[in-house]
């Protein structure tokens, strides 16, 4: 049975918006990542799956204290990773989307489809139930999902949604 995950509409600085979809045709198969981010105003840098989902109602839901760091269950040493977009997907943390496929730096929009055999939607290393953060190029933070409002944390540009949910059977 195919597995699909959908991240709700993303709203960042000003008119920034977009969506990200994850799908697997079969469990254990590669994950298709469909990214559609617009009006980034050249403010975005990297984007990653983080360990925990966003906690609705917290003062700063996108802070490292609330969502912890990048999803890295295999404890990959990031100093061994090539430059963003220069290696193979197995050379980065499981949740490092921009490491695997390239940064958003300098872009106003990103419309892309990626295949990642190392970003599962099922099993012990699944990204389901976690969050995604889009970082600014300078490390500061603004914006997030339409579903959750939060105070500017100064570290992240946006979180795409509270958590990643598998579609119902």
Tab-separated table of C-alpha atoms in Angstrom:
chain	number	residue	atom	x	y	z
A	1	UNK	CA	0.000	0.000	0.000
A	2	UNK	CA	1.313	3.456	-0.871
A	3	UNK	CA	2.107	5.879	1.916
A	4	UNK	CA	1.557	9.611	1.469
A	5	UNK	CA	2.405	12.420	3.840
A	6	UNK	CA	1.286	15.986	3.350
A	7	UNK	CA	2.519	19.112	5.007
A	8	UNK	CA	-0.046	21.870	5.270
A	9	UNK	CA	0.285	25.228	3.610
A	10	UNK	CA	3.450	27.035	4.566
A	11	UNK	CA	3.539	30.721	5.268
A	12	UNK	CA	6.752	32.523	6.045
A	13	UNK	CA	7.882	36.128	5.692
A	14	UNK	CA	5.463	38.447	3.935
A	15	UNK	CA	3.853	36.635	1.036
A	16	UNK	CA	5.999	33.459	1.248
A	17	UNK	CA	3.967	30.292	0.850
A	18	UNK	CA	4.065	26.765	-0.441
A	19	UNK	CA	3.674	23.086	0.302
A	20	UNK	CA	5.737	19.921	0.650
A	21	UNK	CA	4.454	16.389	-0.031
A	22	UNK	CA	6.142	13.088	0.783
A	23	UNK	CA	5.040	9.768	-0.731
A	24	UNK	CA	6.230	6.187	-1.054
A	25	UNK	CA	4.738	3.867	-3.684
A	26	UNK	CA	5.598	0.894	-1.457
A	27	UNK	CA	6.851	0.647	2.125
A	28	UNK	CA	10.657	0.402	2.086
A	29	UNK	CA	10.630	2.091	-1.338
A	30	UNK	CA	12.151	5.494	-2.088
A	31	UNK	CA	10.304	8.562	-0.851
A	32	UNK	CA	9.232	11.130	-3.409
A	33	UNK	CA	9.544	14.667	-2.025
A	34	UNK	CA	7.551	17.290	-3.918
A	35	UNK	CA	8.588	20.812	-2.869
A	36	UNK	CA	6.688	23.932	-3.892
A	37	UNK	CA	7.837	27.058	-2.040
A	38	UNK	CA	7.199	30.539	-3.420
A	39	UNK	CA	8.011	34.159	-2.607
A	40	UNK	CA	11.007	33.265	-0.441
A	41	UNK	CA	12.532	36.676	-1.194
A	42	UNK	CA	16.041	35.163	-1.140
A	43	UNK	CA	15.746	34.801	2.660
A	44	UNK	CA	15.712	30.998	2.979
A	45	UNK	CA	18.752	28.810	3.522
A	46	UNK	CA	18.575	25.168	4.555
A	47	UNK	CA	15.526	23.076	5.381
A	48	UNK	CA	15.347	19.942	7.467
A	49	UNK	CA	13.104	17.435	9.201
A	50	UNK	CA	13.424	17.992	12.963
A	51	UNK	CA	13.057	15.369	15.700
A	52	UNK	CA	9.805	16.494	17.320
A	53	UNK	CA	6.536	17.932	16.022
A	54	UNK	CA	5.680	21.534	16.807
A	55	UNK	CA	3.933	21.975	20.164
A	56	UNK	CA	0.840	24.108	19.598
A	57	UNK	CA	0.417	26.845	22.157
A	58	UNK	CA	4.044	27.024	23.251
A	59	UNK	CA	5.695	30.447	23.320
A	60	UNK	CA	8.352	29.491	20.775
A	61	UNK	CA	7.290	26.218	19.138
A	62	UNK	CA	10.108	26.208	16.577
A	63	UNK	CA	12.930	26.607	19.090
A	64	UNK	CA	15.486	23.839	19.470
A	65	UNK	CA	14.158	23.311	22.996
A	66	UNK	CA	10.748	22.394	21.552
A	67	UNK	CA	11.558	20.493	18.353
A	68	UNK	CA	15.159	19.505	19.111
A	69	UNK	CA	17.682	19.234	16.284
A	70	UNK	CA	17.680	17.704	12.846
A	71	UNK	CA	16.288	14.182	12.574
A	72	UNK	CA	19.454	12.070	12.657
A	73	UNK	CA	18.599	8.660	14.185
A	74	UNK	CA	21.724	7.022	12.767
A	75	UNK	CA	23.951	9.666	14.435
A	76	UNK	CA	25.579	10.600	11.130
A	77	UNK	CA	28.635	12.807	11.708
A	78	UNK	CA	27.763	15.893	9.637
A	79	UNK	CA	31.444	16.829	9.319
A	80	UNK	CA	31.659	13.810	6.974
A	81	UNK	CA	28.916	15.196	4.704
A	82	UNK	CA	29.829	16.826	1.387
A	83	UNK	CA	28.653	20.348	0.559
A	84	UNK	CA	24.854	20.673	0.176
A	85	UNK	CA	23.620	19.029	-3.002
A	86	UNK	CA	27.038	17.547	-3.834
A	87	UNK	CA	26.799	14.034	-2.375
A	88	UNK	CA	24.497	11.055	-2.370
A	89	UNK	CA	21.525	10.907	0.022
A	90	UNK	CA	23.276	8.382	2.278
A	91	UNK	CA	25.998	10.958	3.054
A	92	UNK	CA	23.686	13.231	5.099
A	93	UNK	CA	21.392	13.059	8.120
A	94	UNK	CA	18.095	11.339	7.272
A	95	UNK	CA	16.211	14.638	7.742
A	96	UNK	CA	18.667	16.922	5.916
A	97	UNK	CA	16.629	17.838	2.824
A	98	UNK	CA	18.833	20.780	1.792
A	99	UNK	CA	22.024	18.798	2.376
A	100	UNK	CA	20.816	16.047	0.088
A	101	UNK	CA	19.290	18.205	-2.638
A	102	UNK	CA	20.673	21.736	-2.268
A	103	UNK	CA	19.993	24.904	-0.313
A	104	UNK	CA	17.242	27.441	-0.933
A	105	UNK	CA	19.806	30.257	-0.710
A	106	UNK	CA	19.166	33.120	-3.127
A	107	UNK	CA	15.928	31.631	-4.427
A	108	UNK	CA	12.576	33.338	-4.685
A	109	UNK	CA	10.896	30.001	-5.310
A	110	UNK	CA	11.646	26.289	-5.361
A	111	UNK	CA	9.590	23.878	-7.450
A	112	UNK	CA	11.250	20.472	-7.338
A	113	UNK	CA	10.665	16.748	-7.052
A	114	UNK	CA	13.295	14.604	-5.348
A	115	UNK	CA	13.658	10.854	-4.814
A	116	UNK	CA	15.179	9.778	-1.509
A	117	UNK	CA	15.592	6.104	-0.574
A	118	UNK	CA	16.872	7.209	2.862
A	119	UNK	CA	13.865	9.241	4.106
A	120	UNK	CA	11.301	6.597	5.084
A	121	UNK	CA	7.642	7.185	5.852
A	122	UNK	CA	7.327	3.848	7.656
A	123	UNK	CA	9.462	1.880	10.091
A	124	UNK	CA	11.732	2.913	12.978
A	125	UNK	CA	13.404	5.788	11.077
A	126	UNK	CA	10.169	7.261	9.701
A	127	UNK	CA	9.834	11.035	9.403
A	128	UNK	CA	6.097	10.798	10.138
A	129	UNK	CA	5.113	12.735	13.278
A	130	UNK	CA	8.018	15.179	13.084
A	131	UNK	CA	8.356	18.789	11.885
A	132	UNK	CA	10.137	20.605	9.080
A	133	UNK	CA	11.983	23.870	9.570
A	134	UNK	CA	13.111	26.254	6.837
A	135	UNK	CA	16.071	28.236	8.135
A	136	UNK	CA	16.985	31.741	7.058
A	137	UNK	CA	20.385	32.214	5.455
A	138	UNK	CA	21.541	34.198	8.508
A	139	UNK	CA	20.077	31.757	11.061
A	140	UNK	CA	17.221	34.014	12.197
A	141	UNK	CA	13.582	32.979	12.090
A	142	UNK	CA	10.242	34.265	10.848
A	143	UNK	CA	6.929	32.690	9.810
A	144	UNK	CA	5.446	29.206	10.027
A	145	UNK	CA	2.425	27.115	9.125
A	146	UNK	CA	-1.004	28.696	8.938
A	147	UNK	CA	-2.121	26.243	11.608
A	148	UNK	CA	0.123	27.553	14.370
A	149	UNK	CA	1.196	31.063	15.305
A	150	UNK	CA	4.318	31.686	17.322
A	151	UNK	CA	6.640	34.364	18.562
A	152	UNK	CA	9.726	34.945	16.420
A	153	UNK	CA	12.437	32.639	17.795
A	154	UNK	CA	15.301	34.367	15.988
A	155	UNK	CA	16.615	31.034	14.680
A	156	UNK	CA	14.292	29.627	12.051
A	157	UNK	CA	12.568	31.054	9.022
A	158	UNK	CA	9.530	28.803	9.073
A	159	UNK	CA	8.085	25.513	10.091
A	160	UNK	CA	5.905	23.968	7.501
A	161	UNK	CA	3.336	22.327	9.760
A	162	UNK	CA	2.798	21.018	13.266
A	163	UNK	CA	3.653	17.489	12.275
A	164	UNK	CA	3.821	15.120	9.353
A	165	UNK	CA	0.819	12.806	9.187
A	166	UNK	CA	0.439	9.674	7.129
A	167	UNK	CA	-2.694	9.705	5.026
A	168	UNK	CA	-5.523	7.466	6.247
A	169	UNK	CA	-5.683	3.917	4.806
